[in-house]
Amino acid sequence: MAVNRDLSKNKLIEEFLKGLWTENPVLVMVLGMCPVLAVSNTAINSLAMGLATMFVLVFSSFLVSIFRKLIPAQVRITTFIIIIATFVTVVDMLLAAHLPVIHKELGAFISLIVVNCVILGRQEAFASKNPPINALSDALGVSVGFVFALFCLGSVREILGNGSFFGIPLFGSDFEPWIVMILPPGGFFALGFILLFFNQIRQRKKRAREKNGSGASWKQSRYTTEYITENEHGISD
Amino acid sequence: MGELFWIFISALLVNNFVLSYFLGICPFLGVSNKLETAFRLGLANIFVMIITALCAWLLNTLILPYAPYLRLISFIIVIASTVQFVEMAIKKLSPDLFRALGIFLPLITTNCAILGLALFATNKGYDLLESLIYALGAGGGITLAFVLMAGIREETRILDVPRVIEGTALSLIIAGILSLTFMGFAGMFSAA
């Protein structure tokens, strides 16, 4: 009995970590891009957006999982969407009442949490097939992963684009802010480079796992040549 | 008349849905690999957006003054079911059109660009004609962005790009450059 409970606890932790890192919704699965790019121009906005999404995801996963045996398969997507939309309305009203400044900054993007594919994806792939406790741990993992990615992006954009972090100026008056980072193109660039960075980490890990020293160094050198040829292409074009 | 023109231009270029509001990014990054497909997806988007604008305006004037908290839920359900009905009607009436747009319609319905259009148009308090023009401009802007992106990505497939940047990272950086060029249109408003 004790062993059993231990196993299930391990499983819960595994489900939590899976969403956080190996299947991170933004950095690995590249889902839910719309809010990620649109409101991540400052750290505080991205954190608020992340927490609002977390609220919706956790509560709707829990509810869907409780009712999973009652929801007919044919109308399941509609049911999920109605449940999600209800929680989004709740969070929208909560923010409007308690944090009107942030609510105004995020604007329609709070309502657009409804169509965030991360949330619907979790309902369809996990919550509708698993008991409430597992669904809760999965939803928590995915949403912490989402908050983490959003917060990384928001911090990078605010630090570079505004020279501040949570509104506190970081650099002296000599710092010329990269205005482009807080504008729409900066969202694409910052996320592009963050994905690049994580790709690099993952590929290096993979190469390390394949190990045998000579093979790795051969790949490394091939890698650099590839990069150089590409650059040459760019110049000759 | 002048105002309608600016609503159209603003949605088409200056505040392009994909490149400056980040709506409809999923199909933008995922599907747009072939020029032909991207163009048809864009057309389907225009089509659904016009229906959406009509539904959103009707809901907003008829029901929502009495129950504002139902806004999100009613938008989604009404838009999704109307698109389904129209899809059935097209299948019956014009099989050619259905073959061109059909497979995309159900995909698009839960796209954030569609719900975004409904929310923005009602937030801005557009009347029926203005919302329709807005929908046309927004849909046109999405088509433009999809087609541009697909054209560029068809080219990058021939190139030998480094392995780390392949896939989404490359698409995002291309999108960033596209978005940068579209920001040039922002000057049109101060000039006008």
mmCIF file of C-alpha atoms in Angstrom, chain B residues 19 70-71 82 111 117 120 130 142 149:
data_model
loop_
_atom_site.group_PDB
_atom_site.id
_atom_site.type_symbol
_atom_site.label_atom_id
_atom_site.label_comp_id
_atom_site.label_asym_id
_atom_site.label_seq_id
_atom_site.Cartn_x
_atom_site.Cartn_y
_atom_site.Cartn_z
ATOM 1 C CA LEU B 19 2.415 41.042 -37.632
ATOM 2 C CA LEU B 70 -22.078 36.327 -21.524
ATOM 3 C CA ARG B 71 -19.976 38.128 -24.127
ATOM 4 C CA THR B 82 -22.742 29.859 -37.735
ATOM 5 C CA ASN B 111 -8.412 30.719 -34.213
ATOM 6 C CA LEU B 117 -11.755 40.459 -34.545
ATOM 7 C CA PHE B 120 -11.807 44.458 -31.197
ATOM 8 C CA GLU B 130 -17.633 49.674 -40.244
ATOM 9 C CA ILE B 142 -3.850 38.057 -42.736
ATOM 10 C CA MET B 149 5.617 34.220 -45.216
#
